[in-house]
Amino acid sequence: MAFSATAQRAALAQGFATSIPSADQPSKASFAAFSGFRPVALKKAALDLHSAKPARVSMQAVATKASAFESITQAPPDPILGVSEAFKADTSSDKLNLGVGAYRTEDIKPYVLDVVKKAEKLMLENGENKEYLPIEGLADFNKATVALLLGSDNKAVKDGRVATIQSLSGTGSLRLGAAFLARFYPGRTVFLSNPTWGNHKNIFADAGVEWKEYRYFNPATIGLDFEGMMADIEAAPNGSVIVLHGCAHNPTGIDPTPEQWSKIADLIEKKNHLPFFDVAYQGFASGSLDEDAASVRLFVERGFELLVAQSYSKNLGLYAERIGALNAVLPTADLATKVKSQLKRLARALYSNPPVHGARIVAYVVGNNDIFDEWKQEMAGMAGRIQAVRATLVEELKKRDTKGRDWSFITSQIGMFSFTGLKPAQVENMTKKWHVYMTKDGRISLAGLNKARAGYLADAMIDSFDNF
Ligand code: KET
């Protein structure tokens, strides 16, 4: 088997078979998994059929029977989505949810983009059906998504060197990529930035892929630890997988400069590493789709083999539609065809085929010039609102701050988040005393704030920084 021992253990703990049993010979593991519980009760009932007494399997007998899952312990709440659950349960009228990265209007209400409503109207008028999609997804979506990522006249796309497969938003695309690496690039370590979006670790661990971290954030400068990052990528074994945030790094909001990206590319090339880009915020960092794809485009232009996971949760506000894609850029069209065939095979076993609604929305928005231009404006509007709220928060902090601290990091960080430097005890005060919900790492989503509440947030932050 291609799996390492650690990977195999991780996979088994998650309940995934690490070898495929033949049809007439089920694996012991899968047989055991289904033999511990009800069959025993059924056997007893069957025996009773042959005795004089009527069969009686009381509910109580079934309920007290040892469970196959006896040793399971309570899982902790998710560090990000668990914050939303806690927020919902809070009855205070002051409460503020700055946990999950989800865009809100200036009234702090969820937002459905106008272009999404227009696309849905057109879909209804055209009477779109709900048939299964092919395993690789909607053809028009796949064409649109790779063009948005790499540019409409990209040479790698024209040469047929990009395998694109529609998947379940950013998370599902990353997970499919992780499954692909587990199967076809076994024994390699994935390097994640420290810190990173918390779910990266779950995604690779669940796929049985070992991960480690490279330095990224320097608390002293509240900036990028570029030297640390380069040193760790250099020290990683040749041929490792390096996960890079395409833009608007989560949670820090700090991206490398174009010059730094170019040096990162030089080093990754020298070390023969495989870049795996996570592009969850295209258009949300700068307000421009093209600018936010510059890092990925640089690597593709330089001829790298790489993977890219894309998400439309944020830039089209399609959080619940689970629409995104996994792209594999390869040296030849022949290899791209083969890789795509294997990605389809993995997807078929994981979820069969992807959902159609979000894919059609993206295809309609991108395929209609007027709606596409309107989307760019709406996206710039969302990015602009977040930038404005950042500026207001800095003003409000300065007004209250008696210690003359430098808050400029809040306006220099980009994307939805600000990495505040609040420590866990301070975060606890933010939530317990002020009903401000945020992740324990000190991240706040500025997409969940408005100008009217910026003063309240500043009060909470100053109190927490000063007194804890
Ligand atoms: N990558 C990054 C970096 C990311 O922040 C998210 C979501 C995703 C991928 C996946 O999003 P999807 O909806 O699967 O396309 N982040 C926000 C939501 C979450 O944690 O699920 C967040 O950090 O709040």
XYZ file of C-alpha atoms and ligand atoms in Angstrom:
492
model
C 0.000 0.000 0.000
C 1.053 3.535 -0.689
C -0.017 4.736 2.752
C 2.522 5.344 5.502
C 1.826 3.807 8.890
C 0.829 7.124 10.407
C -1.400 7.904 7.490
C -2.983 4.502 7.728
C -3.676 4.928 11.449
C -5.187 8.349 10.850
C -7.308 6.979 8.046
C -8.530 4.055 10.110
C -9.343 6.306 13.046
C -11.532 8.249 10.649
C -13.167 5.089 9.369
C -11.716 5.076 5.858
C -10.628 1.749 4.429
C -6.971 1.903 3.357
C -7.265 -0.961 0.916
C -10.124 -1.789 -1.381
C -11.711 -5.169 -0.633
C -12.741 -7.241 -3.637
C -16.458 -7.738 -4.145
C -16.549 -11.348 -2.952
C -14.105 -10.880 -0.109
C -15.065 -8.072 2.245
C -12.234 -6.742 4.381
C -12.118 -7.869 8.008
C -12.332 -4.290 9.161
C -15.535 -3.559 7.302
C -17.048 -6.892 8.360
C -16.204 -6.267 12.025
C -17.620 -2.771 11.847
C -21.029 -4.101 10.924
C -21.125 -7.214 13.112
C -21.127 -5.853 16.644
C -24.588 -4.547 17.278
C -27.924 -5.536 15.871
C -27.074 -8.924 14.382
C -26.758 -10.276 17.959
C -30.225 -9.054 18.838
C -31.594 -10.475 15.631
C -29.971 -13.857 16.310
C -31.675 -13.972 19.714
C -35.010 -13.140 18.121
C -34.498 -15.885 15.555
C -33.791 -18.437 18.302
C -36.966 -17.392 20.091
C -38.910 -18.307 16.961
C -38.088 -21.969 17.603
C -39.033 -21.887 21.274
C -42.526 -21.879 22.726
C -42.263 -18.260 23.885
C -43.026 -15.367 21.522
C -39.983 -13.372 20.358
C -39.433 -10.369 22.565
C -36.649 -7.883 21.934
C -37.632 -5.105 24.285
C -36.558 -1.514 23.626
C -34.837 -1.600 26.998
C -32.695 -4.593 26.048
C -31.585 -2.850 22.865
C -30.933 0.447 24.657
C -28.709 -1.053 27.370
C -26.696 -3.180 24.976
C -23.032 -2.202 24.686
C -22.544 0.106 21.719
C -19.967 -0.460 19.010
C -19.118 3.196 19.644
C -18.760 2.923 23.449
C -15.317 4.494 23.548
C -16.303 7.650 21.667
C -15.673 10.890 23.529
C -17.323 14.260 22.963
C -15.692 16.184 20.101
C -14.823 19.806 20.833
C -16.864 22.506 19.078
C -15.326 23.737 15.828
C -13.006 26.693 16.548
C -14.733 28.823 13.892
C -18.237 27.484 13.228
C -18.624 26.724 16.964
C -18.313 30.470 17.609
C -21.461 31.064 15.518
C -23.309 28.479 17.608
C -22.274 30.212 20.847
C -23.271 33.595 19.359
C -26.764 32.317 18.540
C -27.254 31.154 22.123
C -26.329 34.602 23.578
C -29.414 36.722 24.361
C -27.594 40.056 24.857
C -28.638 42.868 22.512
C -25.009 44.056 22.454
C -23.736 40.865 20.895
C -21.501 41.014 17.835
C -20.415 38.020 15.753
C -16.908 38.591 14.418
C -16.124 34.869 14.307
C -16.885 33.335 10.932
C -15.686 35.050 7.772
C -19.042 35.883 6.236
C -19.860 39.230 4.657
C -22.560 41.390 6.232
C -24.163 44.613 5.022
C -23.685 47.945 6.807
C -26.777 46.867 8.841
C -24.891 43.690 9.811
C -27.311 41.532 7.815
C -26.454 38.601 5.515
C -26.146 39.721 1.898
C -27.344 38.047 -1.270
C -25.584 39.713 -4.183
C -27.801 41.389 -6.817
C -25.961 39.489 -9.534
C -26.842 36.211 -7.822
C -30.526 37.169 -7.795
C -30.310 38.110 -11.487
C -28.636 34.818 -12.384
C -31.263 32.869 -10.426
C -34.062 34.725 -12.226
C -32.549 33.831 -15.589
C -32.167 30.218 -14.474
C -35.862 30.055 -13.586
C -36.874 31.662 -16.884
C -34.764 29.143 -18.759
C -36.341 26.273 -16.818
C -33.049 24.670 -15.779
C -33.444 21.077 -14.635
C -32.049 19.227 -11.620
C -30.445 16.282 -13.388
C -27.200 14.834 -12.054
C -24.131 16.698 -13.203
C -21.198 14.758 -14.674
C -18.653 13.768 -11.989
C -16.361 16.651 -12.999
C -19.201 19.175 -12.698
C -20.905 21.671 -14.983
C -18.825 22.246 -18.136
C -19.691 25.974 -18.347
C -18.708 26.434 -14.702
C -15.397 24.640 -15.157
C -14.559 26.808 -18.168
C -15.505 29.969 -16.286
C -13.725 29.117 -13.047
C -10.348 28.359 -14.601
C -10.600 31.519 -16.741
C -11.313 33.611 -13.636
C -8.344 32.065 -11.903
C -5.723 32.100 -14.635
C -7.062 34.692 -17.086
C -9.236 34.152 -20.146
C -6.404 33.566 -22.631
C -4.106 31.569 -20.389
C -1.652 29.412 -22.308
C -1.749 26.442 -19.919
C -5.546 26.309 -20.338
C -5.298 26.633 -24.135
C -2.715 23.849 -24.191
C -5.081 21.592 -22.231
C -2.634 21.327 -19.317
C -5.174 22.201 -16.611
C -7.444 19.560 -15.103
C -10.413 21.351 -13.524
C -13.045 19.608 -11.498
C -15.999 21.311 -9.803
C -16.047 20.418 -6.138
C -17.699 21.243 -2.827
C -16.489 24.800 -2.365
C -13.013 25.551 -0.993
C -13.107 22.905 1.718
C -14.289 20.100 -0.559
C -11.767 21.057 -3.235
C -8.938 21.030 -0.704
C -10.179 17.692 0.613
C -10.282 16.212 -2.883
C -6.757 17.521 -3.473
C -5.650 15.967 -0.191
C -7.165 12.614 -1.201
C -5.341 12.895 -4.534
C -2.020 13.550 -2.772
C -2.606 10.663 -0.369
C -3.085 8.324 -3.297
C -0.648 9.633 -5.889
C 2.040 11.499 -3.929
C 2.319 9.294 -0.864
C 4.750 9.749 1.975
C 5.136 13.506 1.401
C 4.625 16.127 4.057
C 2.320 19.078 3.538
C 3.647 22.353 4.957
C 1.056 24.836 6.255
C 1.699 28.425 7.300
C 1.781 29.096 11.027
C -0.858 30.285 11.678
C -3.305 29.150 9.034
C -7.043 28.605 8.569
C -7.701 25.973 11.250
C -9.501 23.565 8.952
C -6.400 22.985 6.798
C -5.037 20.719 9.521
C -8.260 18.688 9.728
C -8.500 18.353 5.967
C -5.019 16.901 5.471
C -5.071 14.800 8.649
C -8.422 13.267 7.700
C -7.053 12.379 4.282
C -4.144 10.620 5.997
C -1.575 13.200 4.845
C 1.049 14.316 7.333
C 1.337 18.086 7.835
C 3.905 20.375 9.423
C 4.173 24.142 9.643
C 6.365 26.867 8.212
C 6.805 30.211 9.963
C 4.629 32.996 8.611
C 3.680 35.574 11.230
C 6.037 37.744 13.252
C 4.219 38.999 16.384
C 6.922 41.609 17.014
C 6.288 43.406 13.719
C 2.682 42.190 13.299
C 3.908 41.383 9.810
C 5.196 38.579 7.639
C 8.140 36.589 8.967
C 9.588 36.330 5.478
C 13.018 35.086 6.581
C 11.433 32.410 8.801
C 9.102 31.361 6.008
C 11.943 31.038 3.500
C 14.170 29.176 5.975
C 11.430 26.623 6.725
C 10.546 26.087 3.062
C 14.278 25.625 2.378
C 14.588 23.110 5.230
C 11.554 21.068 4.105
C 12.525 17.803 2.368
C 12.747 18.225 -1.432
C 9.426 17.503 -3.090
C 7.237 18.539 -0.153
C 3.810 20.114 -0.645
C 3.638 23.806 0.279
C 0.161 25.189 0.957
C -0.031 28.881 0.056
C -2.935 31.290 0.515
C -3.410 32.892 -2.902
C -4.470 36.215 -1.366
C -5.888 37.653 1.864
C -4.082 35.198 4.122
C -6.377 33.795 6.804
C -6.136 34.597 9.718
C -3.379 37.219 9.496
C -4.571 39.365 6.555
C -0.901 39.672 5.572
C 0.239 38.661 2.084
C 3.754 38.529 0.638
C 4.641 41.430 -1.689
C 5.062 40.685 -5.439
C 8.866 40.655 -4.926
C 8.513 38.214 -2.037
C 6.185 35.977 -4.109
C 8.831 35.845 -6.776
C 11.488 34.787 -4.245
C 9.117 32.163 -2.803
C 8.632 30.807 -6.344
C 12.431 30.666 -6.878
C 12.868 28.681 -3.689
C 9.967 26.305 -4.325
C 11.383 25.643 -7.795
C 14.872 24.998 -6.405
C 13.495 22.579 -3.816
C 11.200 20.839 -6.318
C 8.263 21.400 -3.950
C 4.658 21.157 -5.113
C 2.629 24.339 -4.444
C -0.988 23.858 -3.384
C -2.794 27.213 -3.502
C -5.918 27.905 -1.487
C -7.843 30.714 -3.221
C -10.859 31.475 -1.044
C -10.903 35.268 -1.339
C -10.316 36.150 -5.001
C -11.642 39.694 -5.452
C -12.070 40.235 -1.755
C -8.534 41.335 -0.955
C -8.037 44.180 -3.416
C -11.528 44.303 -4.908
C -10.039 43.089 -8.234
C -10.292 39.491 -9.472
C -7.127 39.809 -11.556
C -4.966 41.429 -8.900
C -5.957 38.821 -6.333
C -4.975 35.995 -8.683
C -1.507 37.434 -9.350
C 0.339 34.982 -7.086
C -1.162 31.887 -8.736
C -0.702 33.358 -12.213
C 2.966 34.048 -11.484
C 3.564 30.389 -10.604
C 1.632 29.134 -13.636
C 3.498 31.483 -16.000
C 6.761 30.155 -14.605
C 5.721 26.648 -15.602
C 5.088 25.112 -12.176
C 3.125 21.959 -11.687
C 0.604 22.845 -8.975
C -2.822 22.466 -7.398
C -5.327 25.246 -6.729
C -8.518 25.038 -4.655
C -11.090 27.776 -5.420
C -14.133 28.918 -3.474
C -17.116 31.136 -4.353
C -18.370 31.332 -0.769
C -17.034 34.820 -0.153
C -16.709 36.613 -3.492
C -20.200 35.629 -4.676
C -21.641 35.146 -1.195
C -22.536 31.532 -2.057
C -21.562 30.119 1.347
C -24.293 27.493 1.520
C -24.213 26.480 -2.138
C -20.842 24.722 -1.733
C -19.416 25.816 -5.045
C -15.722 25.762 -5.884
C -13.165 23.861 -7.918
C -9.917 21.959 -7.790
C -7.475 22.765 -10.593
C -4.354 20.754 -11.316
C -1.850 22.408 -13.656
C 0.407 19.813 -15.274
C 3.345 19.768 -17.687
C 1.437 18.050 -20.522
C -2.148 17.748 -21.767
C -1.825 13.979 -21.680
C -1.018 14.039 -17.966
C -3.823 16.529 -17.300
C -6.291 14.114 -18.901
C -5.032 11.261 -16.746
C -5.054 13.336 -13.544
C -8.609 14.481 -14.258
C -9.722 10.881 -14.731
C -8.274 9.987 -11.316
C -9.790 13.054 -9.627
C -13.154 11.950 -11.002
C -12.614 8.507 -9.578
C -11.871 9.950 -6.140
C -14.842 12.340 -6.309
C -17.200 9.550 -7.373
C -16.409 7.650 -4.179
C -16.468 10.731 -1.932
C -19.689 12.452 -3.090
C -20.461 11.125 -6.586
C -21.057 14.435 -8.356
C -21.302 18.061 -7.246
C -24.399 20.242 -6.680
C -25.672 22.187 -9.692
C -27.253 25.372 -8.330
C -24.152 27.340 -7.363
C -22.330 26.147 -10.475
C -25.070 27.571 -12.687
C -25.005 30.868 -10.793
C -21.263 31.240 -11.403
C -21.622 30.191 -15.049
C -24.487 32.674 -15.612
C -22.686 35.537 -13.865
C -19.434 35.009 -15.739
C -21.120 34.113 -19.035
C -23.200 37.293 -19.210
C -21.087 40.413 -19.839
C -23.452 42.853 -18.108
C -23.882 40.701 -15.021
C -20.157 39.985 -14.923
C -19.318 43.710 -14.886
C -21.933 44.276 -12.206
C -20.380 41.511 -10.102
C -16.991 43.213 -10.240
C -18.623 46.398 -8.969
C -20.465 44.594 -6.181
C -17.272 42.831 -5.154
C -15.337 46.087 -5.091
C -18.199 47.506 -2.990
C -17.905 44.688 -0.434
C -14.103 45.000 -0.252
C -14.514 48.791 0.059
C -17.008 48.527 2.920
C -14.567 46.359 4.855
C -11.731 48.807 4.201
C -13.930 51.682 5.430
C -14.846 49.791 8.589
C -11.145 49.132 9.233
C -10.442 52.872 9.067
C -13.340 53.677 11.437
C -12.183 51.060 13.925
C -8.678 52.551 13.959
C -10.128 56.037 14.604
C -12.282 54.735 17.443
C -9.339 52.849 18.989
C -7.113 55.928 18.815
C -9.786 58.026 20.553
C -9.866 55.637 23.512
C -6.239 54.550 23.670
C -4.312 56.290 26.456
C -1.121 54.330 25.729
C -0.440 55.584 22.201
C -0.346 52.145 20.595
C 0.105 51.722 16.844
C -3.151 50.441 15.341
C -2.114 50.850 11.711
C -1.874 47.064 11.291
C -5.687 47.016 11.141
C -5.729 49.065 7.949
C -2.693 47.417 6.411
C -4.089 43.894 6.836
C -6.314 42.886 3.919
C -9.328 40.685 3.286
C -12.056 39.982 5.798
C -9.948 39.568 8.899
C -7.752 41.373 11.331
C -5.329 39.436 13.477
C -5.496 41.602 16.577
C -2.881 40.034 18.818
C -5.518 39.549 21.552
C -4.434 36.614 23.740
C -6.842 33.845 24.831
C -7.628 35.479 28.231
C -8.319 38.769 26.465
C -10.511 37.016 23.908
C -12.414 35.452 26.777
C -13.063 38.916 28.197
C -14.213 40.133 24.770
C -16.823 37.398 24.698
C -17.815 37.031 28.369
C -18.013 40.710 29.267
C -18.641 42.383 25.914
C -20.500 39.651 23.980
C -18.073 40.044 21.109
C -17.669 36.637 19.481
C -14.355 35.921 17.763
C -11.920 33.041 17.330
C -9.525 32.200 20.176
C -6.469 33.028 18.051
C -7.399 36.734 18.262
C -8.891 36.980 14.776
C -11.850 39.274 14.120
C -13.920 39.284 10.946
C -14.354 42.908 9.941
C -16.993 41.775 7.470
C -19.258 41.348 10.513
C -18.736 44.915 11.784
C -20.265 48.263 10.769
C -19.344 51.860 11.488
C -22.084 52.171 14.113
C -20.638 49.344 16.223
C -16.946 50.205 15.731
C -16.882 52.335 18.909
C -18.358 49.495 20.952
C -15.742 47.085 19.567
C -12.995 49.617 20.335
C -14.252 49.856 23.967
C -14.119 46.059 24.246
C -10.644 45.832 22.712
C -9.112 48.594 24.844
C -10.625 47.072 28.006
C -9.279 43.634 27.076
C -5.791 44.851 26.094
C -5.493 47.092 29.188
C -6.919 44.850 31.877
C -6.080 41.267 30.928
N -9.751 28.422 2.698
C -9.663 29.436 3.567
C -8.350 30.097 3.754
C -10.805 29.833 4.269
O -10.683 30.849 5.106
C -12.025 29.167 4.095
C -13.200 29.532 4.885
C -12.062 28.132 3.145
C -10.906 27.778 2.480
C -13.273 27.329 2.846
O -14.440 27.958 2.601
P -15.617 27.221 1.816
O -16.862 27.793 2.334
O -15.484 25.752 2.050
O -15.378 27.553 0.381
N -13.129 30.225 5.930
C -14.195 30.766 6.781
C -15.323 29.837 7.054
C -14.928 28.524 7.648
O -14.129 28.433 8.567
O -15.464 27.512 7.123
C -13.571 31.315 8.055
O -12.345 31.197 8.247
O -14.302 31.892 8.865
